[in-house]
Coordinates of C-alpha atoms in Angstrom, one line a residue:
M1 CA -13.7 6.0 8.5
A2 CA -15.2 5.0 4.8
E3 CA -17.3 2.0 4.5
N4 CA -16.5 0.2 1.4
N5 CA -20.3 -2.2 1.1
S6 CA -18.3 -4.7 -1.2
S7 CA -18.3 -8.2 0.1
F8 CA -14.7 -8.3 -0.4
I9 CA -12.0 -5.7 -0.4
V10 CA -8.3 -5.6 -2.1
F11 CA -5.4 -3.7 0.0
S12 CA -1.8 -3.0 -1.1
G13 CA 1.8 -3.6 0.2
T14 CA 4.1 -0.6 -0.4
C15 CA 5.7 -2.1 -2.6
T16 CA 3.2 -3.3 -5.2
Q17 CA 0.9 -0.5 -5.0
Y18 CA 1.7 0.4 -8.8
L19 CA 0.1 -3.1 -9.9
T20 CA -2.5 -3.1 -7.3
E21 CA -4.0 -0.1 -8.7
K22 CA -4.2 -1.8 -12.0
I23 CA -5.7 -4.8 -10.5
C24 CA -8.6 -2.4 -9.1
Q25 CA -9.6 -0.7 -12.3
H26 CA -10.3 -3.9 -13.6
L27 CA -12.1 -5.0 -10.8
N28 CA -14.0 -1.6 -10.9
M29 CA -13.5 -0.8 -7.4
P30 CA -11.6 1.4 -4.8
M31 CA -7.9 0.5 -3.6
G32 CA -8.8 -0.4 0.0
N33 CA -6.9 2.2 2.8
M34 CA -4.3 1.1 4.3
Q35 CA -1.8 3.1 6.4
V36 CA 1.8 1.5 7.2
T37 CA 3.3 3.9 10.5
R38 CA 7.2 3.9 10.3
F39 CA 9.3 4.2 13.3
S40 CA 12.8 5.5 13.9
D41 CA 14.6 2.0 14.5
G42 CA 13.0 0.9 11.1
E43 CA 9.8 -1.2 12.5
F44 CA 6.8 -0.7 11.3
E45 CA 3.2 -0.7 12.0
I46 CA 0.0 -1.9 10.0
C47 CA -3.4 -0.4 10.2
F48 CA -6.3 -0.9 7.7
E49 CA -8.4 2.5 7.8
E50 CA -12.2 0.5 7.1
S51 CA -13.2 -2.3 8.5
I52 CA -13.0 -5.7 7.0
R53 CA -15.4 -7.6 9.1
G54 CA -16.7 -10.6 7.7
K55 CA -14.9 -10.1 4.1
D56 CA -12.8 -11.4 2.3
V57 CA -9.9 -9.5 2.3
Y58 CA -7.3 -9.9 -1.0
L59 CA -3.4 -9.0 0.4
V60 CA -1.2 -7.6 -2.7
Q61 CA 2.4 -7.8 -1.9
S62 CA 5.5 -9.2 -3.8
T63 CA 7.9 -10.5 -2.0
F64 CA 11.5 -9.4 -3.6
P65 CA 14.4 -8.0 -1.4
N66 CA 14.7 -6.1 0.8
A67 CA 13.0 -8.4 4.0
D68 CA 10.5 -5.5 5.3
N69 CA 8.3 -6.7 2.2
L70 CA 7.9 -9.8 3.5
M71 CA 7.6 -8.8 7.0
E72 CA 5.1 -6.0 5.7
L73 CA 2.3 -9.1 4.0
L74 CA 3.1 -11.0 7.3
L75 CA 1.8 -7.9 9.2
M76 CA -0.8 -7.3 6.7
V77 CA -2.6 -11.0 7.3
D78 CA -2.5 -10.5 10.5
A79 CA -3.8 -7.6 11.0
A80 CA -6.4 -9.1 8.7
K81 CA -6.8 -12.0 11.0
R82 CA -7.2 -9.9 14.0
A83 CA -10.0 -8.0 12.5
S84 CA -12.3 -10.4 11.8
A85 CA -11.7 -10.5 8.0
R86 CA -13.8 -13.8 6.4
T87 CA -10.8 -15.3 4.2
V88 CA -7.2 -13.3 4.2
N89 CA -6.1 -14.6 0.4
A90 CA -2.3 -13.3 0.1
V91 CA -1.9 -12.4 -3.7
I92 CA 1.9 -13.0 -4.2
P93 CA 3.0 -11.8 -7.9
Y94 CA 6.4 -12.5 -7.2
F95 CA 6.7 -15.3 -4.6
G96 CA 10.6 -14.4 -3.4
W97 CA 13.3 -16.5 -1.8
A98 CA 11.7 -19.4 -3.9
R99 CA 15.5 -20.4 -5.2
Q100 CA 16.0 -22.0 -1.8
D101 CA 13.6 -24.6 -2.5
R102 CA 16.0 -27.6 -1.0
K103 CA 19.3 -28.7 0.6
S104 CA 21.3 -28.2 -2.4
K105 CA 24.4 -28.5 -0.1
P106 CA 24.8 -29.4 3.6
R107 CA 24.2 -27.0 6.7
V108 CA 21.9 -24.9 4.6
S109 CA 17.7 -23.4 4.8
I110 CA 14.8 -24.1 2.6
A111 CA 13.6 -20.5 2.6
A112 CA 10.7 -21.0 0.5
K113 CA 9.5 -23.8 2.7
L114 CA 10.1 -21.6 6.0
V115 CA 8.5 -18.4 4.0
A116 CA 5.1 -20.6 3.6
D117 CA 5.2 -22.1 7.1
L118 CA 5.5 -18.1 8.2
L119 CA 2.5 -17.2 6.0
S120 CA 0.6 -20.1 7.3
V121 CA 1.1 -19.3 10.7
A122 CA -0.1 -15.5 9.7
G123 CA -3.0 -17.0 8.9
V124 CA -3.6 -17.1 5.4
T125 CA -6.5 -18.5 4.0
S126 CA -5.3 -19.0 0.4
V127 CA -2.3 -17.8 -2.0
L128 CA -2.6 -16.3 -5.3
T129 CA 0.8 -16.5 -6.9
M130 CA 2.6 -16.9 -10.4
D131 CA 5.3 -19.1 -11.8
L132 CA 6.9 -20.3 -8.6
H133 CA 10.5 -21.4 -9.5
A134 CA 9.6 -24.9 -9.1
D135 CA 6.0 -26.2 -9.2
Q136 CA 6.3 -28.5 -6.5
E137 CA 6.9 -25.7 -4.1
Q138 CA 3.1 -25.6 -4.1
G139 CA 3.2 -28.3 -2.1
F140 CA 4.8 -26.3 0.9
F141 CA 2.0 -24.8 1.6
N142 CA -0.8 -26.2 3.9
V143 CA -3.9 -23.5 2.3
P144 CA -4.8 -23.8 -1.4
V145 CA -2.3 -22.3 -3.7
N146 CA -3.6 -20.6 -7.2
H147 CA -0.9 -20.7 -9.4
L148 CA -0.9 -18.5 -12.7
Y149 CA 1.7 -19.0 -15.5
A150 CA 2.9 -15.9 -17.4
S151 CA 2.8 -17.8 -20.4
S152 CA -0.9 -16.6 -20.9
I153 CA 0.8 -13.4 -21.7
F154 CA 3.8 -13.8 -23.4
I155 CA 2.3 -16.4 -25.6
P156 CA 0.5 -13.7 -27.5
Y157 CA 3.1 -11.3 -27.8
I158 CA 5.2 -14.1 -28.9
Q159 CA 2.7 -14.1 -31.5
S160 CA 2.1 -10.6 -32.4
L161 CA 6.0 -11.1 -33.4
N162 CA 5.5 -12.4 -36.5
L163 CA 8.5 -14.7 -36.4
K164 CA 9.5 -16.7 -39.4
N165 CA 12.1 -19.3 -38.2
L166 CA 11.2 -19.5 -34.6
C167 CA 13.2 -21.6 -32.1
I168 CA 12.8 -21.4 -28.2
A169 CA 15.7 -21.5 -25.8
S170 CA 16.1 -22.8 -22.2
P171 CA 18.9 -20.8 -20.4
D172 CA 19.7 -23.7 -18.0
V173 CA 18.8 -27.9 -18.2
G174 CA 16.2 -26.9 -15.0
G175 CA 14.1 -24.3 -17.2
S176 CA 13.7 -27.5 -19.7
K177 CA 10.5 -28.2 -18.9
R178 CA 9.5 -24.6 -18.9
A179 CA 11.2 -23.7 -22.6
S180 CA 9.5 -27.2 -24.0
T181 CA 5.6 -26.1 -22.8
Y182 CA 6.5 -23.3 -24.9
A183 CA 8.1 -25.0 -28.0
K184 CA 5.2 -27.7 -28.0
F185 CA 2.8 -25.0 -28.3
F186 CA 4.5 -23.4 -30.7
N187 CA 5.2 -26.4 -33.0
C188 CA 8.7 -25.1 -33.1
P189 CA 12.6 -26.5 -32.1
L190 CA 14.1 -26.5 -28.6
V191 CA 17.5 -25.8 -27.8
M192 CA 19.0 -25.9 -24.2
C193 CA 22.3 -23.9 -22.6
N194 CA 23.9 -26.5 -20.2
K195 CA 26.1 -24.1 -17.5
S196 CA 28.0 -24.6 -14.6
R197 CA 28.5 -22.3 -12.2
V198 CA 31.1 -22.1 -9.8
K199 CA 29.1 -19.6 -7.6
A200 CA 25.8 -18.4 -7.3
N201 CA 25.0 -15.9 -10.2
E202 CA 28.4 -16.6 -11.8
V203 CA 28.5 -19.0 -15.0
A204 CA 31.6 -20.8 -15.4
T205 CA 30.9 -22.6 -18.8
M206 CA 27.9 -22.6 -21.1
Q207 CA 27.3 -24.9 -24.4
V208 CA 24.5 -25.3 -26.4
I209 CA 22.6 -28.5 -26.9
G210 CA 21.1 -28.1 -30.9
D211 CA 21.2 -26.1 -34.0
V212 CA 20.1 -22.0 -34.3
K213 CA 21.5 -21.3 -37.7
G214 CA 19.5 -18.9 -39.5
Y215 CA 16.7 -18.9 -36.7
D216 CA 14.8 -16.4 -34.3
V217 CA 15.9 -17.5 -31.3
I218 CA 13.4 -16.5 -27.9
I219 CA 14.8 -17.3 -24.6
I220 CA 12.5 -18.6 -21.8
D221 CA 13.2 -18.4 -17.9
D222 CA 11.3 -17.7 -14.8
M223 CA 13.1 -14.5 -13.8
V224 CA 16.8 -13.0 -14.5
D225 CA 18.7 -11.9 -11.5
T226 CA 21.6 -10.6 -12.1
A227 CA 21.7 -11.5 -16.4
G228 CA 24.8 -13.3 -16.6
S229 CA 23.2 -16.5 -17.3
I230 CA 21.1 -14.9 -20.4
T231 CA 23.3 -13.0 -21.3
K232 CA 25.7 -15.4 -21.8
A233 CA 23.6 -17.6 -23.7
A234 CA 22.4 -14.6 -25.9
Q235 CA 26.2 -13.9 -27.1
L236 CA 26.8 -18.3 -27.4
L237 CA 23.4 -18.8 -29.4
K238 CA 24.2 -15.8 -31.8
D239 CA 28.1 -16.6 -32.3
Q240 CA 26.1 -20.5 -33.4
G241 CA 24.4 -18.2 -36.0
A242 CA 21.0 -17.6 -34.9
N243 CA 19.2 -14.9 -36.8
S244 CA 17.7 -12.7 -33.8
V245 CA 17.9 -13.6 -30.1
R246 CA 15.3 -12.3 -27.5
A247 CA 14.5 -13.4 -24.2
I248 CA 11.5 -13.4 -22.1
A249 CA 10.9 -13.9 -18.3
S250 CA 8.3 -14.2 -16.0
H251 CA 9.8 -12.0 -13.0
C252 CA 12.0 -8.9 -13.7
V253 CA 15.0 -9.2 -10.2
M254 CA 17.5 -7.2 -12.4
S255 CA 19.7 -6.8 -9.5
G256 CA 23.5 -5.2 -9.7
P257 CA 25.1 -5.5 -13.3
A258 CA 21.9 -6.6 -15.4
C259 CA 21.0 -3.3 -16.9
E260 CA 24.5 -3.0 -18.6
R261 CA 24.8 -6.6 -19.0
I262 CA 21.5 -6.3 -21.3
S263 CA 22.3 -2.9 -22.6
A264 CA 25.6 -4.9 -23.9
S265 CA 24.2 -8.4 -25.2
P266 CA 23.3 -8.9 -28.7
L267 CA 19.4 -9.4 -27.2
E268 CA 16.8 -7.3 -29.7
E269 CA 14.8 -7.5 -26.6
M270 CA 14.5 -8.8 -22.6
V271 CA 10.7 -8.9 -22.0
F272 CA 9.3 -9.3 -18.1
T273 CA 5.9 -9.1 -17.0
D274 CA 5.3 -6.4 -13.9
S275 CA 5.4 -8.3 -11.1
I276 CA 7.8 -6.4 -10.0
P277 CA 8.9 -2.9 -10.6
F278 CA 11.8 -2.1 -12.9
K279 CA 13.2 0.9 -11.8
G280 CA 16.2 0.8 -13.9
N281 CA 17.5 2.9 -17.3
C282 CA 17.6 -0.1 -19.9
P283 CA 16.4 0.3 -23.2
K284 CA 16.0 -3.2 -24.2
V285 CA 13.6 -3.6 -21.5
K286 CA 9.7 -4.0 -22.2
Q287 CA 7.3 -4.8 -19.2
L288 CA 3.9 -6.5 -20.1
T289 CA 1.1 -5.8 -16.7
I290 CA -0.3 -9.0 -15.1
A291 CA -3.2 -6.9 -13.7
G292 CA -5.8 -8.1 -15.7
L293 CA -4.9 -11.9 -15.4
F294 CA -5.0 -11.5 -11.7
A295 CA -8.1 -9.5 -11.7
E296 CA -9.9 -11.8 -13.2
T297 CA -9.0 -14.7 -11.1
I298 CA -9.6 -12.7 -8.3
R299 CA -13.2 -12.5 -10.3
R300 CA -13.6 -16.0 -10.6
I301 CA -12.0 -16.9 -7.1
L302 CA -14.6 -15.3 -5.7
S303 CA -17.8 -16.6 -7.7
N304 CA -16.4 -19.8 -7.6
E305 CA -15.9 -20.6 -10.7
S306 CA -13.1 -22.4 -12.7
I307 CA -9.5 -20.8 -13.3
S308 CA -8.3 -23.6 -15.6
T309 CA -9.3 -21.3 -18.9
Q310 CA -6.7 -18.6 -17.6
Y311 CA -4.3 -21.1 -18.9
L312 CA -3.4 -20.9 -22.5
M313 CA -0.9 -24.5 -21.9

């Protein structure tokens, strides 16, 4: 069994190894050795292959579908707690189930609160995540939550585009606060798309509030799932005279017909972070890594430094 002499150690869940490896490179340390044993009925077992007694353990795992990713994280947390880790810190670049953050109609669950409770019961000491669907979800946890924003990655990228007539757009009213923050930072106009849905993942109607004629528009969102809203917004903005339309979103869910919709849309590009791996085939999709952001935040937490300077706005 290998011996890690560091006071902290970083392990990765199965689905997030691509990101954990880059985080560990920034931290100049090897990734912790963990084994996942899968049984024929689909059940699996987590085993840390090195001692973590008395150490600060960081468990990196995004909880995008399927549900095995969440279950694997819960088992990692439980195993670390039972192996006498000093602290057990869940690093969740993409916090799944977050769209279910309230009772939007009678007799439905609040999945985001349930997942927060599951992590607390499993034994997490703290949570490090990025761009929750709603900021108030931090209050669902009974442990400290360090909530990062992808704006520290996206702002330098937007600046590198050197767009002379920049305009920020929100694809819906719910995202207006997020888009407004970008518009204030860049001191540029803000427009909103007002949409109505007939059911989940299906937009019925959409209208643009504001003037986009002659502007280079960037749509800001927290995630793209089937890409229905964002491509409909892009087409509408282009029809109303936008010079160019790009989209930026933190989390690359990209399910169902998303790739086909983005490829056929007037979007110049669709930019994500790598909180979720993109396995589709779409030349318009670009991913920017958050490994440096998470590595630096972990370093500051370990040395009891403030992380507020990680926020550009």
